[in-house]
Tab-separated table of C-alpha atoms and ligand atoms in Angstrom:
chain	number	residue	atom	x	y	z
A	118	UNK	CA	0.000	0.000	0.000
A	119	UNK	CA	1.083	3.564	-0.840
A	120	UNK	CA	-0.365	6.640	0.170
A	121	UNK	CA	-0.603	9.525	-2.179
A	122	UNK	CA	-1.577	13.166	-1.156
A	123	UNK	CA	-3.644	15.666	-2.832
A	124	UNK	CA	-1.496	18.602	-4.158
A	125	UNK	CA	-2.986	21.228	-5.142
A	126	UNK	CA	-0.180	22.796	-7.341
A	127	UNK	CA	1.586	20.039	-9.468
A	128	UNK	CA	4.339	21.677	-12.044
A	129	UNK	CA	7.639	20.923	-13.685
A	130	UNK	CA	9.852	19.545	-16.119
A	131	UNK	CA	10.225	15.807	-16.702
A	132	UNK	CA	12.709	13.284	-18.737
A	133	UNK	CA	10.472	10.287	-19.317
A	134	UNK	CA	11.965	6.943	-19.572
A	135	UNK	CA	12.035	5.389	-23.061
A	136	UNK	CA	9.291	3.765	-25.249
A	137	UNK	CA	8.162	0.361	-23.929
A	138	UNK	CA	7.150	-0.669	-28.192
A	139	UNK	CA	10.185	0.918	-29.969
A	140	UNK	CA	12.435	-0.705	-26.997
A	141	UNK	CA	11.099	-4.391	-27.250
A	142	UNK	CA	11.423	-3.896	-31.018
A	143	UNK	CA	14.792	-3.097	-31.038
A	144	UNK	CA	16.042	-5.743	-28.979
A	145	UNK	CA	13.800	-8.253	-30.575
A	146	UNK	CA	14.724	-7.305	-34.101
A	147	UNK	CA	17.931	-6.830	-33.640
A	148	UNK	CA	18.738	-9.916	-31.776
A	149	UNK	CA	17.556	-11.420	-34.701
A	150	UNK	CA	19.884	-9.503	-37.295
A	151	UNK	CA	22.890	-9.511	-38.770
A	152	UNK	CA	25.674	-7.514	-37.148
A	153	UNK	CA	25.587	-5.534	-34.494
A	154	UNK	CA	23.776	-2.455	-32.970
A	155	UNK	CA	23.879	0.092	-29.750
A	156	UNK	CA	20.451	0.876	-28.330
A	157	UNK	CA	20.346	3.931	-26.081
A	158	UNK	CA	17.778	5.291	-23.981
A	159	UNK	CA	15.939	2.006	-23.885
A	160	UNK	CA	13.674	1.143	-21.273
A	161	UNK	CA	14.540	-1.343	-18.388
A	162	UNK	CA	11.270	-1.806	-17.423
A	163	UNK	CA	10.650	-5.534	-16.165
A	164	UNK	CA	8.529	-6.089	-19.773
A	165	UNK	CA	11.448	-5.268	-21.827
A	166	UNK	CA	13.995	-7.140	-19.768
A	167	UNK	CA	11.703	-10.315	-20.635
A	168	UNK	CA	12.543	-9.593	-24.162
A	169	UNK	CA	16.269	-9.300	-23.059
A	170	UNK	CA	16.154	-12.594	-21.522
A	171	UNK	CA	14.068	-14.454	-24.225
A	172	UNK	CA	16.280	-13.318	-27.047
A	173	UNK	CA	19.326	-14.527	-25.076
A	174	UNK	CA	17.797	-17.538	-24.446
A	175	UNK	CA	17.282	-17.851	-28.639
A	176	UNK	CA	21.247	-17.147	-29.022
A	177	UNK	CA	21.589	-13.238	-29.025
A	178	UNK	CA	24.271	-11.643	-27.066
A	179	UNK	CA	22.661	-8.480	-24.900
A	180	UNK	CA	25.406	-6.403	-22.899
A	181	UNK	CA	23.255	-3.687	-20.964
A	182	UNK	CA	25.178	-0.909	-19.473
A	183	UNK	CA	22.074	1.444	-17.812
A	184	UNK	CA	19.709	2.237	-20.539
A	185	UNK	CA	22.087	1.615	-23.556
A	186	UNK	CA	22.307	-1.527	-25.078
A	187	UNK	CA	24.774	-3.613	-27.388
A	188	UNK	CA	22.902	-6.533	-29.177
A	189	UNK	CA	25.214	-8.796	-30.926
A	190	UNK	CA	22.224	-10.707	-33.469
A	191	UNK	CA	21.607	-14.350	-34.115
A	192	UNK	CA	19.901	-14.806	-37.525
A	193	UNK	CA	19.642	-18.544	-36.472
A	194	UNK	CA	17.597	-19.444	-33.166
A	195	UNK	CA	19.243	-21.794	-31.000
A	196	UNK	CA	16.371	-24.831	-31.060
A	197	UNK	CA	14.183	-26.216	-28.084
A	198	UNK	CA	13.749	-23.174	-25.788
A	199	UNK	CA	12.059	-22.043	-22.962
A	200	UNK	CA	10.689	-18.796	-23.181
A	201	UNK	CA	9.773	-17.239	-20.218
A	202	UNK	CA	7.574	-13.853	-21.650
A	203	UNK	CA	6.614	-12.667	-17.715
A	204	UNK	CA	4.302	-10.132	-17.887
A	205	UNK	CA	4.737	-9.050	-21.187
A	206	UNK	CA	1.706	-9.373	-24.028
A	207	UNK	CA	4.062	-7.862	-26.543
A	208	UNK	CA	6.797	-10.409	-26.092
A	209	UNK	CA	4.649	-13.254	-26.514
A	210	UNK	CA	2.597	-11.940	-29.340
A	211	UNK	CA	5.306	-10.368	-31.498
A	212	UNK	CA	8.045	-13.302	-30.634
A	213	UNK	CA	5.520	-16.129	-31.574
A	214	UNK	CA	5.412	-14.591	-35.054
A	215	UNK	CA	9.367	-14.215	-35.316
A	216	UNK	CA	9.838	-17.392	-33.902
A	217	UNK	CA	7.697	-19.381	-36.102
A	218	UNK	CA	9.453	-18.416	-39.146
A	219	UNK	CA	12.811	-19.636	-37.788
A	220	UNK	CA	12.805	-23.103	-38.688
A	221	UNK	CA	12.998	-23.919	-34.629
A	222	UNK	CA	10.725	-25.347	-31.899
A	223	UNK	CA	10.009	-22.920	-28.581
A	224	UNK	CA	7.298	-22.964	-26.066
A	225	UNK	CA	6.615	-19.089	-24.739
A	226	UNK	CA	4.820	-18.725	-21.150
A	227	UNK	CA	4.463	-16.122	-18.761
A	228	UNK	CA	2.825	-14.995	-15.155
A	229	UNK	CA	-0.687	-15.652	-14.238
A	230	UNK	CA	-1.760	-12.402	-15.828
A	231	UNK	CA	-0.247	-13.126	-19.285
A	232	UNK	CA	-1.997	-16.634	-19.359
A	233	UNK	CA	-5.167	-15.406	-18.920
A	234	UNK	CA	-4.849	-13.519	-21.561
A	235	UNK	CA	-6.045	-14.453	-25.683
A	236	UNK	CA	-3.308	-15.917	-28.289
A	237	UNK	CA	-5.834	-17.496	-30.847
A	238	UNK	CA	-5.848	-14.397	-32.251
A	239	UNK	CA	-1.694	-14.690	-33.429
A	240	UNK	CA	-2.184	-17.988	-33.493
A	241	UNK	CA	-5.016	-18.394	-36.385
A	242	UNK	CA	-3.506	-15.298	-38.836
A	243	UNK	CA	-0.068	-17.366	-38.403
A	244	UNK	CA	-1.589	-20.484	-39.442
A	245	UNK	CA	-2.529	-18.855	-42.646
A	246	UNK	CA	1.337	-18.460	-43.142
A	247	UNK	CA	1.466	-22.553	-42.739
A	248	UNK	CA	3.105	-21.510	-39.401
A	249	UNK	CA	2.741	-24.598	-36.395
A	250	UNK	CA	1.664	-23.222	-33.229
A	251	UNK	CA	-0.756	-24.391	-31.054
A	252	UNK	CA	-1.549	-22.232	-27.962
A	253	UNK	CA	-3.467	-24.047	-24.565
A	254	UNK	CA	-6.674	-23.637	-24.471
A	255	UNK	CA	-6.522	-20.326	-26.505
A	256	UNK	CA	-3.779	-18.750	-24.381
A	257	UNK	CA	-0.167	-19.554	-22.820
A	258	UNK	CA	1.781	-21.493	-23.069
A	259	UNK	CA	2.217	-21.586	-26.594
A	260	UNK	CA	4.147	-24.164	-28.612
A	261	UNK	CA	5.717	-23.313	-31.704
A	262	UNK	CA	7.144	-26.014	-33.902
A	263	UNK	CA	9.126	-25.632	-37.194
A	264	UNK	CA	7.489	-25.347	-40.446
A	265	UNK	CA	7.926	-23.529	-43.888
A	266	UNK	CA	5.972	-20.493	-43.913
A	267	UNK	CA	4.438	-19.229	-47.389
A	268	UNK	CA	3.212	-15.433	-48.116
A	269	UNK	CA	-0.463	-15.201	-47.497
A	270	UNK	CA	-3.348	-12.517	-47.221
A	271	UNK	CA	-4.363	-11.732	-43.540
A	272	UNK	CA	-7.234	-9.823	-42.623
A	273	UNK	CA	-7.305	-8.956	-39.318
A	274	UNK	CA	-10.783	-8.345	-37.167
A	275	UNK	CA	-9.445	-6.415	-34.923
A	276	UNK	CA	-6.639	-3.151	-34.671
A	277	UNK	CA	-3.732	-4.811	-33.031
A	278	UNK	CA	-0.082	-3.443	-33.497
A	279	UNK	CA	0.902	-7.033	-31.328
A	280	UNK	CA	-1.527	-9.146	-34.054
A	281	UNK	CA	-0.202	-7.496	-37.044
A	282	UNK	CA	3.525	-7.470	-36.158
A	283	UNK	CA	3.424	-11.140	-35.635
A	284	UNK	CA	2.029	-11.774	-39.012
A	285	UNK	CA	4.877	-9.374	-40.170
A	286	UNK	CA	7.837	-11.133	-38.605
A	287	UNK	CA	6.528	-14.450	-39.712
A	288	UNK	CA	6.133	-13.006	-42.847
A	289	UNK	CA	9.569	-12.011	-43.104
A	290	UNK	CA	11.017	-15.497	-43.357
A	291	UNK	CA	8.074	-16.657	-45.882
A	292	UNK	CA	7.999	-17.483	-49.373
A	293	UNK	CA	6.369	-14.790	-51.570
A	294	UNK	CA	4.400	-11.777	-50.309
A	295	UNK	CA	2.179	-11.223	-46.808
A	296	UNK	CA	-0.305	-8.652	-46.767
A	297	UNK	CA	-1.883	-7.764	-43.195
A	298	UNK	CA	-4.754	-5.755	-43.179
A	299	UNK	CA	-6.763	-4.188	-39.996
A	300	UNK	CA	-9.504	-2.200	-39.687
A	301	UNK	CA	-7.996	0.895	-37.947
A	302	UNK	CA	-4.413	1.453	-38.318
A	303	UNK	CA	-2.392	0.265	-35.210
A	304	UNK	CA	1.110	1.836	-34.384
A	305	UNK	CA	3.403	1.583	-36.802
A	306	UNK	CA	6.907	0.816	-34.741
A	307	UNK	CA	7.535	-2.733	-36.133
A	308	UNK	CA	6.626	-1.658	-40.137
A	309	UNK	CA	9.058	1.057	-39.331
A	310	UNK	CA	12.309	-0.399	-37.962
A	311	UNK	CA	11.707	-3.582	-40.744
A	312	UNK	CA	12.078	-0.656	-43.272
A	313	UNK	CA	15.342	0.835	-41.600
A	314	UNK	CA	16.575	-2.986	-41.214
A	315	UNK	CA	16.298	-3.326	-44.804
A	316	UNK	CA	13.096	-5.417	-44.861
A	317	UNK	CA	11.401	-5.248	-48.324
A	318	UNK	CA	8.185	-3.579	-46.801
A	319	UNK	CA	5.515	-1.343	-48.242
A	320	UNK	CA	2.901	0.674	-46.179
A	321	UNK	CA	-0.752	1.315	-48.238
A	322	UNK	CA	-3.307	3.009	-45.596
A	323	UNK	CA	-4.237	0.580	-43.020
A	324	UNK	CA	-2.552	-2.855	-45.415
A	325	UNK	CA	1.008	-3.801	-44.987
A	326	UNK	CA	3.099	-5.770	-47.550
A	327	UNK	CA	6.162	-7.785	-47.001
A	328	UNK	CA	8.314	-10.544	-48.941
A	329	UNK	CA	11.064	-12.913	-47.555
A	330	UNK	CA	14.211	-10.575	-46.226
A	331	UNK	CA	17.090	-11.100	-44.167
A	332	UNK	CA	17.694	-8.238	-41.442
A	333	UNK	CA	20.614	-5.917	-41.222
A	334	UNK	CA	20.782	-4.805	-37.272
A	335	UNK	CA	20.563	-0.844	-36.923
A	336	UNK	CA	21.153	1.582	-34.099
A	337	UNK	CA	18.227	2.953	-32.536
A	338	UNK	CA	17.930	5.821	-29.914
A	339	UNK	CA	14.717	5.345	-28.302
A	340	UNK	CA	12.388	8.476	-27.945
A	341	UNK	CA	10.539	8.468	-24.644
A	342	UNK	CA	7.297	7.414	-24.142
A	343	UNK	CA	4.052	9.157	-24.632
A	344	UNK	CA	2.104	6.591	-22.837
A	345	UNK	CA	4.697	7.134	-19.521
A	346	UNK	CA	4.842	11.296	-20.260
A	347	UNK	CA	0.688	10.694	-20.692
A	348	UNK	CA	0.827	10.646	-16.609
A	349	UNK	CA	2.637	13.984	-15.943
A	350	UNK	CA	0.872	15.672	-18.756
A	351	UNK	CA	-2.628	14.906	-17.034
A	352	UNK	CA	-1.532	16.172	-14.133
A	353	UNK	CA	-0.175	19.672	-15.746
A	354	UNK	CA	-3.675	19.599	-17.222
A	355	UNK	CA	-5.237	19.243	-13.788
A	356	UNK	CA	-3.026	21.189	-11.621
A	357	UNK	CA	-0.636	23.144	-12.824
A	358	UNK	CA	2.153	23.520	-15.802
A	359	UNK	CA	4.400	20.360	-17.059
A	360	UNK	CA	6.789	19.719	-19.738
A	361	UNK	CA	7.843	16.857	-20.863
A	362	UNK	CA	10.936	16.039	-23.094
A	363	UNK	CA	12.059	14.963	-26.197
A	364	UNK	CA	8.710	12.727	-26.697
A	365	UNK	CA	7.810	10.195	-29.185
A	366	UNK	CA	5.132	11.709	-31.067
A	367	UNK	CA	4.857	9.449	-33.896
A	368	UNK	CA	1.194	9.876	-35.118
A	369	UNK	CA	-0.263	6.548	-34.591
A	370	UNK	CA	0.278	6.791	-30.594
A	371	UNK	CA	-0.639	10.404	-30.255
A	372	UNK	CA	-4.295	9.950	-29.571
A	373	UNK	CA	-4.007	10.942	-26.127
A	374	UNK	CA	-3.420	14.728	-27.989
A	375	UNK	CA	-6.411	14.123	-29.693
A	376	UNK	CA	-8.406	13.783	-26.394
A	377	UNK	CA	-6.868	16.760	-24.974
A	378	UNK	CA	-8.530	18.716	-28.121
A	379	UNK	CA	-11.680	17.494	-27.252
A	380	UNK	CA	-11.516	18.249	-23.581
A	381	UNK	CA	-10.060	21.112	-24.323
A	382	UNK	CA	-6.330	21.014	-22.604
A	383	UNK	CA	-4.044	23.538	-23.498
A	384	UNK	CA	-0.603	22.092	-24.738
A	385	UNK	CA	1.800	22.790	-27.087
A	386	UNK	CA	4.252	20.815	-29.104
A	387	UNK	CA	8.016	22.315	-28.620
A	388	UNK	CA	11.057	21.744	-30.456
A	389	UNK	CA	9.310	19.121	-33.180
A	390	UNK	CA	12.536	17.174	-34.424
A	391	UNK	CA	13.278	13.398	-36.178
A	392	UNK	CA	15.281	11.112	-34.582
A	393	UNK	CA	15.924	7.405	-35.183
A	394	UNK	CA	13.258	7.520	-37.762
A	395	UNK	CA	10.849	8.861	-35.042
A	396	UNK	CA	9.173	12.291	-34.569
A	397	UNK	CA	9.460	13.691	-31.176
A	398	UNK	CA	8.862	17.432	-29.202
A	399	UNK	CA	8.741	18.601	-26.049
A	400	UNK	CA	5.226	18.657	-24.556
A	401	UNK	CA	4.261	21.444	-22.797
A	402	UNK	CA	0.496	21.180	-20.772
A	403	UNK	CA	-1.461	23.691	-18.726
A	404	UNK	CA	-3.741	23.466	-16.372
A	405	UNK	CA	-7.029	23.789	-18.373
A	406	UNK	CA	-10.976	23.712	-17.510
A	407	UNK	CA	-12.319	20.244	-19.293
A	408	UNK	CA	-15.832	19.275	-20.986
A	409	UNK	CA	-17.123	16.192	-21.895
A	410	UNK	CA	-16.261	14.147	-24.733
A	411	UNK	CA	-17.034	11.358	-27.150
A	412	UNK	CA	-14.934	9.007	-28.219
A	413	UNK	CA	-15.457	5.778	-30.717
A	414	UNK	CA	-13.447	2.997	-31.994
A	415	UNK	CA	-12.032	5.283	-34.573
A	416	UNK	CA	-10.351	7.032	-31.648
A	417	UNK	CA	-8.673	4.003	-29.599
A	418	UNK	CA	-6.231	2.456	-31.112
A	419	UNK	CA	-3.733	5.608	-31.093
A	420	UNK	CA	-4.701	5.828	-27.492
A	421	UNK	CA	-5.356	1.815	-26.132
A	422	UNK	CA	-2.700	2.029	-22.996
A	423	UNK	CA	-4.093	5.869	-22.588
A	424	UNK	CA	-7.659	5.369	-21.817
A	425	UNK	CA	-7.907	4.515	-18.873
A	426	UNK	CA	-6.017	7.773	-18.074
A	427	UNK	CA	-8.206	9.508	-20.678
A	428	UNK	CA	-11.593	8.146	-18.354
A	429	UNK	CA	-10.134	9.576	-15.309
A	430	UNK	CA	-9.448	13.260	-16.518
A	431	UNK	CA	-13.429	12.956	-18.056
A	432	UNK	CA	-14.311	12.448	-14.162
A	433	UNK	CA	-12.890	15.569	-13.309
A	434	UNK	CA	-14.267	17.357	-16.865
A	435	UNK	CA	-17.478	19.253	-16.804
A	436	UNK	CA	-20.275	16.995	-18.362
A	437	UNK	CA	-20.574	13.383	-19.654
A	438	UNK	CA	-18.585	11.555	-21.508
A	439	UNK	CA	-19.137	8.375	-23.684
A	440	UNK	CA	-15.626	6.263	-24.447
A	441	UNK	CA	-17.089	3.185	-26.873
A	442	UNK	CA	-15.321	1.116	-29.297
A	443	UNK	CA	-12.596	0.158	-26.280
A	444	UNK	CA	-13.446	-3.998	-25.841
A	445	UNK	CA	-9.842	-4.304	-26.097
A	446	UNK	CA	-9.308	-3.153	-23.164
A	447	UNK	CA	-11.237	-6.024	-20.953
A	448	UNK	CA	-8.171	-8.284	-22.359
A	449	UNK	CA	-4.885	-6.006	-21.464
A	450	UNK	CA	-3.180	-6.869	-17.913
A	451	UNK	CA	-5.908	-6.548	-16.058
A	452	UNK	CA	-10.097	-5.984	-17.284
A	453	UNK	CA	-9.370	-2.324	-17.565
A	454	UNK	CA	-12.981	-1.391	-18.172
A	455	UNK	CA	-13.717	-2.833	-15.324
A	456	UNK	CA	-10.613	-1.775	-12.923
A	457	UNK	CA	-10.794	1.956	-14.422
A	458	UNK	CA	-14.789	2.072	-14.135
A	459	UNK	CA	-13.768	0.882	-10.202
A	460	UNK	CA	-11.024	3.151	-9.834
A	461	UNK	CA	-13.309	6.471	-10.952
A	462	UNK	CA	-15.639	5.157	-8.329
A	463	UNK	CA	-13.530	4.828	-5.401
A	464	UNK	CA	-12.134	8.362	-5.326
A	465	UNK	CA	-15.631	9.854	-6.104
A	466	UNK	CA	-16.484	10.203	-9.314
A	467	UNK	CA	-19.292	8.566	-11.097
A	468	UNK	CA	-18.663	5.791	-13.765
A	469	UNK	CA	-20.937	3.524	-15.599
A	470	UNK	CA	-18.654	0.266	-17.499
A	471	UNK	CA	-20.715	-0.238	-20.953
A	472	UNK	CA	-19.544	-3.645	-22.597
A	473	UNK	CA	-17.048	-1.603	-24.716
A	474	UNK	CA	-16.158	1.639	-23.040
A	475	UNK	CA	-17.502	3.649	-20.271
A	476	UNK	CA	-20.192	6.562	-19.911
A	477	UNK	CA	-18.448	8.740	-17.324
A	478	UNK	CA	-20.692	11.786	-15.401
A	479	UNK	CA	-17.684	13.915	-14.806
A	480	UNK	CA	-17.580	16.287	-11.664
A	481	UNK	CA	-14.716	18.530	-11.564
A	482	UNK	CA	-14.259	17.785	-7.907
A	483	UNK	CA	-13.223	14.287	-6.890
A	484	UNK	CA	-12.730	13.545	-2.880
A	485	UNK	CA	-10.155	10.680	-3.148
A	486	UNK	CA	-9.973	6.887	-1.687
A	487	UNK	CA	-8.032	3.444	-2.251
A	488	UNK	CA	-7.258	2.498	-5.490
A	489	UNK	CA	-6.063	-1.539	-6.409
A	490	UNK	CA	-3.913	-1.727	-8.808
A	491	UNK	CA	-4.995	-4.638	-9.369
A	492	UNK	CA	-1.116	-6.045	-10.125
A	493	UNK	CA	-1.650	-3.681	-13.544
A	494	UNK	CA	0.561	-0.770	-14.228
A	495	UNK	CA	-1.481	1.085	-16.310
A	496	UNK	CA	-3.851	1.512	-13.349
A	497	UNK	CA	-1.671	2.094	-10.536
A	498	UNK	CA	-0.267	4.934	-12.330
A	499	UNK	CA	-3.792	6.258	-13.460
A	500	UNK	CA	-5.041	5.790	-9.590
A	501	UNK	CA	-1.592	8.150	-8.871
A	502	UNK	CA	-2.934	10.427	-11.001
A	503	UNK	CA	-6.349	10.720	-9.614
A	504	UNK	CA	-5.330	10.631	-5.896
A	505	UNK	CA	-2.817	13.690	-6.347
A	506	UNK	CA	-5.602	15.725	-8.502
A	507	UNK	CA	-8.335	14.727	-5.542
A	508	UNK	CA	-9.056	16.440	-2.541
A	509	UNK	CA	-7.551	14.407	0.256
A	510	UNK	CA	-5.573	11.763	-1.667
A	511	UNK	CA	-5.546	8.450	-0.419
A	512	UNK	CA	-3.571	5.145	-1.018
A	513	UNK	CA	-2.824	2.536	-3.816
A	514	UNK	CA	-2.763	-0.983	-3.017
A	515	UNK	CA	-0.055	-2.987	-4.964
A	516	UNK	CA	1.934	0.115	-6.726
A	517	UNK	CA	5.212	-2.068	-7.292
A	518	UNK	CA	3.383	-3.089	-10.684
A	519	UNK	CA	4.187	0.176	-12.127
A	520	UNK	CA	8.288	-0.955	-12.980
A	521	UNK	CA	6.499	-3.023	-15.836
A	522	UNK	CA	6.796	0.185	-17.715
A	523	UNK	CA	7.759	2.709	-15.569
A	524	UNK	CA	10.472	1.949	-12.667
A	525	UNK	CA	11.217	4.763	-11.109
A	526	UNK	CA	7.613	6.497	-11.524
A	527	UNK	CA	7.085	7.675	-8.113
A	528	UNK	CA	9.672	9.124	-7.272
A	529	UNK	CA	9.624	11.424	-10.598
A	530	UNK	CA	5.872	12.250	-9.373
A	531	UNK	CA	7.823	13.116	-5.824
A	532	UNK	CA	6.016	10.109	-3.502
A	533	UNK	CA	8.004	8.509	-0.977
A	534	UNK	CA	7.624	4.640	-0.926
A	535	UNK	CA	8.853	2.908	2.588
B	859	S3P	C1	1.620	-2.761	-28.088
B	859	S3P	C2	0.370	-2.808	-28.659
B	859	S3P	C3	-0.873	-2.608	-27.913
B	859	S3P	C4	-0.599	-1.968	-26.551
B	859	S3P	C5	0.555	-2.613	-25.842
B	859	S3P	C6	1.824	-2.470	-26.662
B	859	S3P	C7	2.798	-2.991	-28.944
B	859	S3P	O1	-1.493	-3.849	-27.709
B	859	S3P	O2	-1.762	-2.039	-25.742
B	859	S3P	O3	0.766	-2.014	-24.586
B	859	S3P	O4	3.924	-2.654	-28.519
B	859	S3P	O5	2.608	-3.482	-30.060
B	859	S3P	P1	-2.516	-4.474	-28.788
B	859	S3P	O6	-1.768	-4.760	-30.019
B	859	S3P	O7	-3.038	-5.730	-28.155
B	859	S3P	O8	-3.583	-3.428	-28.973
């Protein structure tokens, strides 16, 4: 248990740690390269340092010297391994797909969380590839056995950036072309550092179209990450003035901007700039009077990890909101429709859970409470959040769950743990 106090001023200037997709990707993809490459700024949060110890497990050498990494690649995977995935949905998901096309046999597991959680749905696109892997009961542990993997035409139900990049590093080892198509476009990470890899890859709206290609490894400096910086720019949009720096603001993970239009936060993007093939800026947010919004299925993707942060500033907005469109999010580390809906509650504001989303009677004024995190990070930094911005604060119970993503998150927000 933690306990978090109301402030009513919160301001200053923050260096977020780095992005949890670009950082798994880089390790991953590299490890899985020829050559050599030098990650820096990556995140050593506990899901990324399951993708350290899986890809070491598969042959890669992985020297880590604070947040910079040297990955030595292994085109071939070593045969017969045990891949323990922790907590980590994008380790499982994206490495089944990579795996599969390797010509080896694995079986990928993880904590109780990640085996409750859905694999069918990388599982049944990758058999269309001719791919072997058979999952338990739907979920982990999944067994992937060799096979030769052809080109084939995926259609995928629903917008997942984990779905599609498994289809996409399956498809780099099959014969002939892959085409994966969703029906809102996902972020774009993977499609992105295949193309600076040297991947023959072509982007067409929401399709994506790869052939057979070895992988060159590339250096990547990882840009920080919106869905960690999300946190302190609520909070400048609740009490106060933040800024947060150098940003990853590439525009399929930006939708958290998009809800600050509609609730009408003031921010503004600072010192725009490329790097690693990634746009980032400083983002500076001021406190700002909120209204309701709307929000549909068009609108979550580019914000999935963000909503339940999103729901929690429409408690405090003037007005109701509607959030539908957001099913995914009953199947992320913990039901988060249900564990945000909860979360709203116990500090005071009013939340209704709809099957896919949440209608939210917002109330400017929110006294405070316990918040469980429920072991999920997402919404032990979201409770954080809404116990600072309340009026007497109150505690979280389980808060270690935030060094998934974000290790040293309290004590950037100032709260002493004992
Ligand atoms: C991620 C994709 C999203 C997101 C997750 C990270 C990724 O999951 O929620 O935190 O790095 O590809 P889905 O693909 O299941 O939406």
């Amino acid at each position: 248990m933690l306990s978090i106090g109301a402030r009513d001023i919160f301001e200053g200037e923050f260096e977020l740690p780095g992005d949890k997709s670009i950082t798994h990707r880089a390790i991953m993809l590299n490890s899985g390269a020829d050559g050599e490459a030098t990650i820096t700024n990556a995140l050593m949060g506990e899901d990324c340092v399951s993708t350290c110890r899986c890809m070491r497990s598969l042959g890669a050498n992985i020297e880590v010297d604070g947040t910079t990494l040297r990955v030595s690649g292994t085109p071939r995977f070593r045969r017969g391994t045990e891949l323990n995935c922790g907590n980590s949905g994008t380790t499982i998901r994206l490495l089944t797909g990579f795996v599969a096309g390797k010509g080896v046999d694995a079986k990928l597991y993880g904590d109780d969380s990640l085996s409750s959680r859905p694999m069918n749905r990388v599982a049944e696109p990758l058999a269309l590839l001719g791919a072997n892997v058979q999952t338990t009961d739907g979920r982990a542990p999944v067994y992937v056995y060799p096979s030769e993997l052809r080109g084939a035409r995926v259609e995928l139900k629903i917008a997942s950036a984990q779905v599609k990049s498994a289809v996409l590093l399956a498809g780099i080892s099959a014969e002939g072309e892959t085409v994966v198509s969703q029906p809102v476009r996902s972020r774009d990470h993977t499609e992105r550092m295949l193309a600076a890899m040297g991947a023959d890859i072509c982007v067409d709206g929401n399709s994506v179209k790869v052939k057979k290609s070895t992988l060159t490894a590339v250096d990547v400096c990882v840009p920080s990450d919106i869905s960690s910086a999300a946190y302190f720019m609520a909070l400048g949009a609740l009490k106060g003035k933040t800024l947060c720096k150098n940003v990853g603001i590439n525009p399929t993970r930006t939708g958290i901007l998009t809800a600050f239009d509609k609730l009408g936060v003031q921010y503004s993007l600072l010192n725009k700039r490329v790097s690693g093939g990634e746009e980032t800026a400083d983002i500076l947010v001021q406190r700002s009077d909120m209204q309701g919004i709307t929000l549909t299925a068009e609108d979550v993707p580019a914000m999935i990890d963000e909503l339940p942060l999103v729901a929690l500033l429409c408690a405090f907005a003037d007005g109701e909101s509607r959030i539908t469109g957001a099913k995914e999010l009953r199947v992320k580390e913990s039901d988060r429709v249900k564990t945000t809906a909860e979360l709203i509650r116990n500090i005071g504001g009013e939340c209704e859970e709809l099957p896919d989303g949440f209608i939210i009677r917002g109330k400017k004024k929110l006294t405070g409470g316990i918040v469980n995190s429920y072991l999920d990070h997402r919404i032990a930094m979201t409770g954080a959040v809404g116990l600072i911005a309340s009026e007497k604060g109150g505690d979280i119970v389980d808060p270690d769950c935030c060094a998934i993503s974000f290790p040293d998150f309290f004590d950037k927000l100032g709260v002493k743990s004992y």
